[in-house]
Amino acid sequence: MAAPKVAVVGAGLIGLSTALCISEAFPSCRLSVLSEQFSPNTTGDVAAGMLIPHTYPGTPIHVQKQWFKETFTYLFAISNSAEASEAGIHLVSGWQVFKTPPKDEVPFWSDIVLGFRPMSAAELQKFPQHRSGQAFTTLKCDCPPYLLWLEKRLRANGVQVHTRKVADLWELHREYDVVVNCTGIGAHQLGGDPELLPVRGQVLKVHAPWVKHFIRDGDGSTYVYPGIDSVTLGGTREKGSWSLSPDPGTTKDIFDRCRSLEPSLQRAQDVRVKVGLRPSRSSVRLQREVLSRGGAKLLVVHSYGHGAGGFSVHRGTAKEATRLVGECIAALQGSSSRAKL
């Protein structure tokens, strides 16, 4: 058969990283990325981009650990390359602090990040309201640089990138053999998935170059994440809210909470408020589906629902989605061979 035509719908973190993985695994396929929105107007551009896993209740822990390990290994290699600056990837050390002891004293990802250990008594003096903590070094992806780097790599691999609104996956069935649905919160409507709901996140991006260490309150509701050009202060987790409008009261609350962890933020400047909608469900939807109408068929691979944990697992889930695309291509080639007989 002719080279299979594959379309990835969505150009956020999950769409671009999945498309790059597919282009590397199947260089002969004719691959396109279709999206209405590109960086800096994606959910990933709002996110802090820290590699600290979010737990998916509906996904086995060993699977989540594998996704995280593959992602960390991939980004760690980039952070050690000449491309680290352009890709916006860097190591950052810091603390996760707790007012009450955590359920899991040693999280499942502790042997993947670097130098994981309990905080010392001297370190805890910085956080008088907290009783215990964990110190470690992890990776951070700054956006838009990382998304722009992914897009540059895609174009270098010959991938076509088109601005296009897709209202229904079926509209692509005459143009493509396989469609990969990486539409994030858009899958609520596009994929007809009632389990997928937004979890609204409001963050502040501030200029505070003296802040070098990350600080994360144990439940992850309050955090200070230093990046290359700005520090991200967060946050909120508002389930079911579709509002993209910043809330001034929330801005003050975030600033006050972060200042209690890092008082020097009182002098932070150039405060910018960002809002994003995390595409959340109990587990990431990573599966094949065959759409059929009137005798015609379209092979679809779904990869969405990463919620607050997209950056921590994006390369791992991209590899799994790529494996599923490979199964679709094999099925197409098998049916083509049978047709010739």
GROMACS .gro file of C-alpha atoms in nm:
model
  341
    1MET     CA    1   0.000   0.000   0.000
    2ALA     CA    2   0.102   0.365  -0.036
    3ALA     CA    3   0.258   0.540   0.262
    4PRO     CA    4  -0.013   0.568   0.530
    5LYS     CA    5  -0.154   0.915   0.592
    6VAL     CA    6  -0.176   1.000   0.961
    7ALA     CA    7  -0.322   1.313   1.120
    8VAL     CA    8  -0.258   1.424   1.478
    9VAL     CA    9  -0.539   1.656   1.590
   10GLY     CA   10  -0.419   1.901   1.854
   11ALA     CA   11  -0.096   2.102   1.882
   12GLY     CA   12  -0.054   2.133   2.257
   13LEU     CA   13   0.206   1.943   2.456
   14ILE     CA   14   0.045   1.602   2.399
   15GLY     CA   15  -0.025   1.655   2.028
   16LEU     CA   16   0.320   1.784   1.937
   17SER     CA   17   0.512   1.528   2.145
   18THR     CA   18   0.299   1.244   2.008
   19ALA     CA   19   0.346   1.364   1.650
   20LEU     CA   20   0.724   1.381   1.704
   21CYS     CA   21   0.729   1.027   1.840
   22ILE     CA   22   0.526   0.899   1.543
   23SER     CA   23   0.753   1.078   1.294
   24GLU     CA   24   1.059   0.916   1.454
   25ALA     CA   25   0.907   0.566   1.463
   26PHE     CA   26   0.743   0.573   1.116
   27PRO     CA   27   0.947   0.814   0.900
   28SER     CA   28   0.782   0.688   0.580
   29CYS     CA   29   0.426   0.777   0.684
   30ARG     CA   30   0.276   1.105   0.563
   31LEU     CA   31   0.212   1.284   0.889
   32SER     CA   32   0.018   1.605   0.951
   33VAL     CA   33  -0.066   1.806   1.263
   34LEU     CA   34  -0.404   1.982   1.255
   35SER     CA   35  -0.503   2.235   1.519
   36GLU     CA   36  -0.705   2.549   1.568
   37GLN     CA   37  -0.468   2.672   1.841
   38PHE     CA   38  -0.090   2.673   1.870
   39SER     CA   39   0.156   2.804   2.129
   40PRO     CA   40   0.127   3.040   2.313
   41ASN     CA   41  -0.249   2.970   2.322
   42THR     CA   42  -0.248   2.615   2.460
   43THR     CA   43  -0.301   2.471   2.809
   44GLY     CA   44   0.067   2.376   2.818
   45ASP     CA   45   0.164   2.744   2.790
   46VAL     CA   46  -0.010   2.811   3.123
   47ALA     CA   47   0.133   2.509   3.305
   48ALA     CA   48   0.451   2.534   3.510
   49GLY     CA   49   0.600   2.231   3.332
   50MET     CA   50   0.745   2.067   3.645
   51LEU     CA   51   0.819   1.695   3.641
   52ILE     CA   52   0.644   1.595   3.963
   53PRO     CA   53   0.387   1.325   3.883
   54HIS     CA   54   0.015   1.361   3.936
   55THR     CA   55  -0.153   1.031   4.028
   56TYR     CA   56  -0.424   0.889   3.801
   57PRO     CA   57  -0.661   0.674   4.013
   58GLY     CA   58  -0.769   0.463   3.715
   59THR     CA   59  -0.416   0.382   3.588
   60PRO     CA   60  -0.192   0.114   3.749
   61ILE     CA   61   0.102   0.267   3.936
   62HIS     CA   62   0.359   0.060   3.744
   63VAL     CA   63   0.225   0.209   3.418
   64GLN     CA   64   0.241   0.563   3.555
   65LYS     CA   65   0.596   0.501   3.675
   66GLN     CA   66   0.700   0.375   3.332
   67TRP     CA   67   0.551   0.683   3.162
   68PHE     CA   68   0.732   0.911   3.407
   69LYS     CA   69   1.063   0.728   3.373
   70GLU     CA   70   1.052   0.745   2.992
   71THR     CA   71   0.969   1.116   3.004
   72PHE     CA   72   1.236   1.199   3.263
   73THR     CA   73   1.503   1.003   3.074
   74TYR     CA   74   1.412   1.176   2.746
   75LEU     CA   75   1.415   1.527   2.891
   76PHE     CA   76   1.726   1.464   3.102
   77ALA     CA   77   1.917   1.382   2.784
   78ILE     CA   78   1.798   1.709   2.625
   79SER     CA   79   1.896   1.902   2.940
   80ASN     CA   80   2.250   1.764   2.896
   81SER     CA   81   2.269   1.868   2.531
   82ALA     CA   82   2.346   2.189   2.343
   83GLU     CA   83   1.972   2.223   2.275
   84ALA     CA   84   1.874   2.260   2.641
   85SER     CA   85   1.848   2.640   2.628
   86GLU     CA   86   1.642   2.650   2.308
   87ALA     CA   87   1.415   2.370   2.434
   88GLY     CA   88   1.365   2.546   2.767
   89ILE     CA   89   1.458   2.238   2.973
   90HIS     CA   90   1.661   2.264   3.292
   91LEU     CA   91   1.721   2.095   3.625
   92VAL     CA   92   1.579   2.256   3.938
   93SER     CA   93   1.620   2.155   4.302
   94GLY     CA   94   1.384   2.222   4.587
   95TRP     CA   95   1.148   2.099   4.852
   96GLN     CA   96   0.807   1.939   4.891
   97VAL     CA   97   0.684   2.027   5.242
   98PHE     CA   98   0.405   1.881   5.456
   99LYS     CA   99   0.200   2.007   5.751
  100THR     CA  100   0.085   1.650   5.820
  101PRO     CA  101   0.283   1.337   5.724
  102PRO     CA  102   0.206   1.215   5.370
  103LYS     CA  103   0.027   0.883   5.315
  104ASP     CA  104   0.324   0.761   5.111
  105GLU     CA  105   0.650   0.864   5.276
  106VAL     CA  106   0.836   0.750   4.966
  107PRO     CA  107   0.640   0.828   4.645
  108PHE     CA  108   0.652   0.584   4.352
  109TRP     CA  109   0.871   0.824   4.152
  110SER     CA  110   1.138   0.881   4.420
  111ASP     CA  111   1.400   0.666   4.245
  112ILE     CA  112   1.356   0.847   3.911
  113VAL     CA  113   1.413   1.208   4.020
  114LEU     CA  114   1.764   1.292   4.138
  115GLY     CA  115   1.885   1.281   4.499
  116PHE     CA  116   1.550   1.217   4.669
  117ARG     CA  117   1.582   1.233   5.051
  118PRO     CA  118   1.399   1.351   5.364
  119MET     CA  119   1.457   1.716   5.445
  120SER     CA  120   1.698   1.792   5.728
  121ALA     CA  121   1.596   1.973   6.046
  122ALA     CA  122   1.801   2.272   5.931
  123GLU     CA  123   1.613   2.289   5.599
  124LEU     CA  124   1.277   2.266   5.775
  125GLN     CA  125   1.361   2.582   5.973
  126LYS     CA  126   1.276   2.769   5.652
  127PHE     CA  127   0.919   2.638   5.677
  128PRO     CA  128   0.804   2.682   6.041
  129GLN     CA  129   0.442   2.588   5.957
  130HIS     CA  130   0.544   2.248   5.816
  131ARG     CA  131   0.650   1.935   6.002
  132SER     CA  132   0.830   1.731   5.738
  133GLY     CA  133   0.944   1.742   5.378
  134GLN     CA  134   1.130   1.588   5.088
  135ALA     CA  135   1.422   1.733   4.894
  136PHE     CA  136   1.506   1.637   4.538
  137THR     CA  137   1.613   1.762   4.196
  138THR     CA  138   1.381   1.732   3.897
  139LEU     CA  139   1.333   1.880   3.551
  140LYS     CA  140   1.129   2.176   3.433
  141CYS     CA  141   1.007   2.252   3.080
  142ASP     CA  142   0.954   2.620   3.009
  143CYS     CA  143   0.678   2.709   2.764
  144PRO     CA  144   0.646   2.841   2.497
  145PRO     CA  145   1.013   2.743   2.427
  146TYR     CA  146   0.956   2.368   2.463
  147LEU     CA  147   0.646   2.364   2.242
  148LEU     CA  148   0.824   2.575   1.979
  149TRP     CA  149   1.122   2.336   1.993
  150LEU     CA  150   0.890   2.038   1.938
  151GLU     CA  151   0.726   2.211   1.642
  152LYS     CA  152   1.068   2.294   1.492
  153ARG     CA  153   1.171   1.928   1.521
  154LEU     CA  154   0.847   1.818   1.354
  155ARG     CA  155   0.898   2.049   1.057
  156ALA     CA  156   1.259   1.926   1.023
  157ASN     CA  157   1.119   1.571   1.004
  158GLY     CA  158   0.892   1.674   0.715
  159VAL     CA  159   0.569   1.684   0.913
  160GLN     CA  160   0.301   1.914   0.771
  161VAL     CA  161   0.152   2.156   1.026
  162HIS     CA  162  -0.187   2.313   0.943
  163THR     CA  163  -0.413   2.558   1.124
  164ARG     CA  164  -0.752   2.391   1.102
  165LYS     CA  165  -1.056   2.355   1.324
  166VAL     CA  166  -1.179   1.993   1.332
  167ALA     CA  167  -1.542   1.980   1.440
  168ASP     CA  168  -1.581   1.602   1.397
  169LEU     CA  169  -1.308   1.338   1.361
  170TRP     CA  170  -1.514   1.170   1.089
  171GLU     CA  171  -1.465   1.471   0.859
  172LEU     CA  172  -1.104   1.346   0.815
  173HIS     CA  173  -1.193   0.995   0.695
  174ARG     CA  174  -1.147   1.070   0.322
  175GLU     CA  175  -0.810   1.242   0.375
  176TYR     CA  176  -0.634   1.023   0.634
  177ASP     CA  177  -0.594   0.654   0.717
  178VAL     CA  178  -0.532   0.707   1.089
  179VAL     CA  179  -0.633   0.997   1.314
  180VAL     CA  180  -0.475   1.058   1.655
  181ASN     CA  181  -0.699   1.253   1.892
  182CYS     CA  182  -0.482   1.475   2.116
  183THR     CA  183  -0.736   1.752   2.164
  184GLY     CA  184  -0.716   1.779   2.543
  185ILE     CA  185  -1.028   1.939   2.687
  186GLY     CA  186  -1.164   1.962   2.331
  187ALA     CA  187  -1.222   1.585   2.345
  188HIS     CA  188  -1.515   1.652   2.577
  189GLN     CA  189  -1.708   1.754   2.268
  190LEU     CA  190  -1.503   1.606   1.984
  191GLY     CA  191  -1.473   1.262   2.142
  192GLY     CA  192  -1.810   1.270   2.314
  193ASP     CA  193  -1.645   1.178   2.644
  194PRO     CA  194  -1.867   1.268   2.942
  195GLU     CA  195  -1.598   1.159   3.189
  196LEU     CA  196  -1.361   1.431   3.067
  197LEU     CA  197  -1.405   1.751   3.266
  198PRO     CA  198  -1.206   2.072   3.305
  199VAL     CA  199  -1.012   2.147   3.621
  200ARG     CA  200  -0.950   2.520   3.603
  201GLY     CA  201  -0.603   2.638   3.698
  202GLN     CA  202  -0.508   3.000   3.761
  203VAL     CA  203  -0.139   3.086   3.803
  204LEU     CA  204   0.081   3.391   3.825
  205LYS     CA  205   0.401   3.439   3.626
  206VAL     CA  206   0.629   3.683   3.808
  207HIS     CA  207   0.979   3.829   3.778
  208ALA     CA  208   1.175   3.712   4.084
  209PRO     CA  209   1.516   3.598   3.957
  210TRP     CA  210   1.655   3.550   4.308
  211VAL     CA  211   1.421   3.252   4.365
  212LYS     CA  212   1.627   2.948   4.261
  213HIS     CA  213   1.460   2.656   4.445
  214PHE     CA  214   1.112   2.516   4.389
  215ILE     CA  215   0.872   2.488   4.684
  216ARG     CA  216   0.562   2.270   4.671
  217ASP     CA  217   0.312   2.240   4.951
  218GLY     CA  218   0.244   1.870   5.002
  219ASP     CA  219  -0.099   1.852   4.839
  220GLY     CA  220   0.022   2.056   4.542
  221SER     CA  221  -0.234   2.334   4.587
  222THR     CA  222   0.036   2.594   4.652
  223TYR     CA  223   0.369   2.605   4.470
  224VAL     CA  224   0.661   2.824   4.367
  225TYR     CA  225   0.834   2.697   4.051
  226PRO     CA  226   1.129   2.900   3.917
  227GLY     CA  227   1.183   2.895   3.542
  228ILE     CA  228   1.438   3.048   3.307
  229ASP     CA  229   1.266   3.385   3.263
  230SER     CA  230   0.990   3.386   3.527
  231VAL     CA  231   0.865   3.214   3.842
  232THR     CA  232   0.526   3.039   3.832
  233LEU     CA  233   0.311   3.081   4.143
  234GLY     CA  234   0.007   2.863   4.191
  235GLY     CA  235  -0.250   2.763   4.201
  236THR     CA  236  -0.611   2.649   4.186
  237ARG     CA  237  -0.796   2.324   4.110
  238GLU     CA  238  -1.153   2.421   4.024
  239LYS     CA  239  -1.333   2.110   3.902
  240GLY     CA  240  -1.599   2.166   3.638
  241SER     CA  241  -1.519   2.534   3.578
  242TRP     CA  242  -1.491   2.638   3.212
  243SER     CA  243  -1.401   3.003   3.287
  244LEU     CA  244  -1.083   3.134   3.125
  245SER     CA  245  -1.121   3.478   3.285
  246PRO     CA  246  -0.870   3.565   3.561
  247ASP     CA  247  -1.022   3.622   3.903
  248PRO     CA  248  -0.863   3.912   4.101
  249GLY     CA  249  -0.956   3.756   4.437
  250THR     CA  250  -0.786   3.432   4.336
  251THR     CA  251  -0.477   3.624   4.225
  252LYS     CA  252  -0.444   3.781   4.572
  253ASP     CA  253  -0.503   3.445   4.742
  254ILE     CA  254  -0.233   3.272   4.533
  255PHE     CA  255   0.014   3.553   4.599
  256ASP     CA  256  -0.054   3.544   4.975
  257ARG     CA  257  -0.016   3.164   4.993
  258CYS     CA  258   0.309   3.164   4.796
  259ARG     CA  259   0.446   3.453   4.998
  260SER     CA  260   0.389   3.250   5.317
  261LEU     CA  261   0.622   2.985   5.171
  262GLU     CA  262   0.873   3.233   5.023
  263PRO     CA  263   0.844   3.579   5.189
  264SER     CA  264   1.089   3.737   4.944
  265LEU     CA  265   0.818   3.716   4.676
  266GLN     CA  266   0.680   4.035   4.830
  267ARG     CA  267   0.920   4.215   4.593
  268ALA     CA  268   0.824   4.016   4.282
  269GLN     CA  269   0.750   4.232   3.976
  270ASP     CA  270   0.573   4.209   3.638
  271VAL     CA  271   0.289   3.990   3.767
  272ARG     CA  272   0.101   3.823   3.479
  273VAL     CA  273  -0.209   3.614   3.538
  274LYS     CA  274  -0.273   3.300   3.330
  275VAL     CA  275  -0.569   3.060   3.324
  276GLY     CA  276  -0.586   2.712   3.173
  277LEU     CA  277  -0.828   2.420   3.172
  278ARG     CA  278  -0.669   2.087   3.262
  279PRO     CA  279  -0.834   1.800   3.070
  280SER     CA  280  -0.907   1.565   3.359
  281ARG     CA  281  -1.050   1.214   3.397
  282SER     CA  282  -0.971   0.918   3.625
  283SER     CA  283  -0.717   0.784   3.374
  284VAL     CA  284  -0.551   0.900   3.055
  285ARG     CA  285  -0.750   0.768   2.759
  286LEU     CA  286  -0.499   0.579   2.548
  287GLN     CA  287  -0.682   0.342   2.317
  288ARG     CA  288  -0.773   0.251   1.961
  289GLU     CA  289  -1.120   0.295   1.818
  290VAL     CA  290  -1.272   0.219   1.477
  291LEU     CA  291  -1.529   0.472   1.357
  292SER     CA  292  -1.757   0.347   1.083
  293ARG     CA  293  -2.039   0.501   0.883
  294GLY     CA  294  -2.208   0.359   0.576
  295GLY     CA  295  -1.945   0.094   0.518
  296ALA     CA  296  -1.651   0.337   0.546
  297LYS     CA  297  -1.407   0.314   0.838
  298LEU     CA  298  -1.163   0.544   1.014
  299LEU     CA  299  -0.895   0.418   1.255
  300VAL     CA  300  -0.857   0.646   1.558
  301VAL     CA  301  -0.606   0.651   1.844
  302HIS     CA  302  -0.710   0.855   2.148
  303SER     CA  303  -0.453   1.020   2.378
  304TYR     CA  304  -0.607   1.276   2.612
  305GLY     CA  305  -0.712   1.332   2.972
  306HIS     CA  306  -0.365   1.400   3.116
  307GLY     CA  307  -0.502   1.651   3.367
  308ALA     CA  308  -0.241   1.820   3.586
  309GLY     CA  309   0.025   1.562   3.502
  310GLY     CA  310   0.083   1.610   3.130
  311PHE     CA  311   0.442   1.731   3.146
  312SER     CA  312   0.546   1.447   3.377
  313VAL     CA  313   0.426   1.170   3.145
  314HIS     CA  314   0.400   1.322   2.796
  315ARG     CA  315   0.686   1.131   2.631
  316GLY     CA  316   0.578   0.803   2.789
  317THR     CA  317   0.219   0.836   2.669
  318ALA     CA  318   0.345   0.952   2.327
  319LYS     CA  319   0.539   0.627   2.295
  320GLU     CA  320   0.228   0.426   2.387
  321ALA     CA  321   0.013   0.620   2.139
  322THR     CA  322   0.280   0.560   1.874
  323ARG     CA  323   0.264   0.186   1.944
  324LEU     CA  324  -0.113   0.198   1.891
  325VAL     CA  325  -0.063   0.389   1.565
  326GLY     CA  326   0.175   0.112   1.460
  327GLU     CA  327  -0.101  -0.143   1.523
  328CYS     CA  328  -0.336   0.061   1.305
  329ILE     CA  329  -0.079   0.080   1.023
  330ALA     CA  330  -0.022  -0.296   1.046
  331ALA     CA  331  -0.398  -0.355   1.025
  332LEU     CA  332  -0.420  -0.131   0.718
  333GLN     CA  333  -0.131  -0.312   0.549
  334GLY     CA  334  -0.290  -0.647   0.632
  335SER     CA  335  -0.624  -0.549   0.480
  336SER     CA  336  -0.444  -0.408   0.174
  337SER     CA  337  -0.258  -0.738   0.124
  338ARG     CA  338  -0.579  -0.936   0.155
  339ALA     CA  339  -0.748  -0.708  -0.097
  340LYS     CA  340  -0.472  -0.783  -0.352
  341LEU     CA  341  -0.530  -1.155  -0.308
   0.00000   0.00000   0.00000
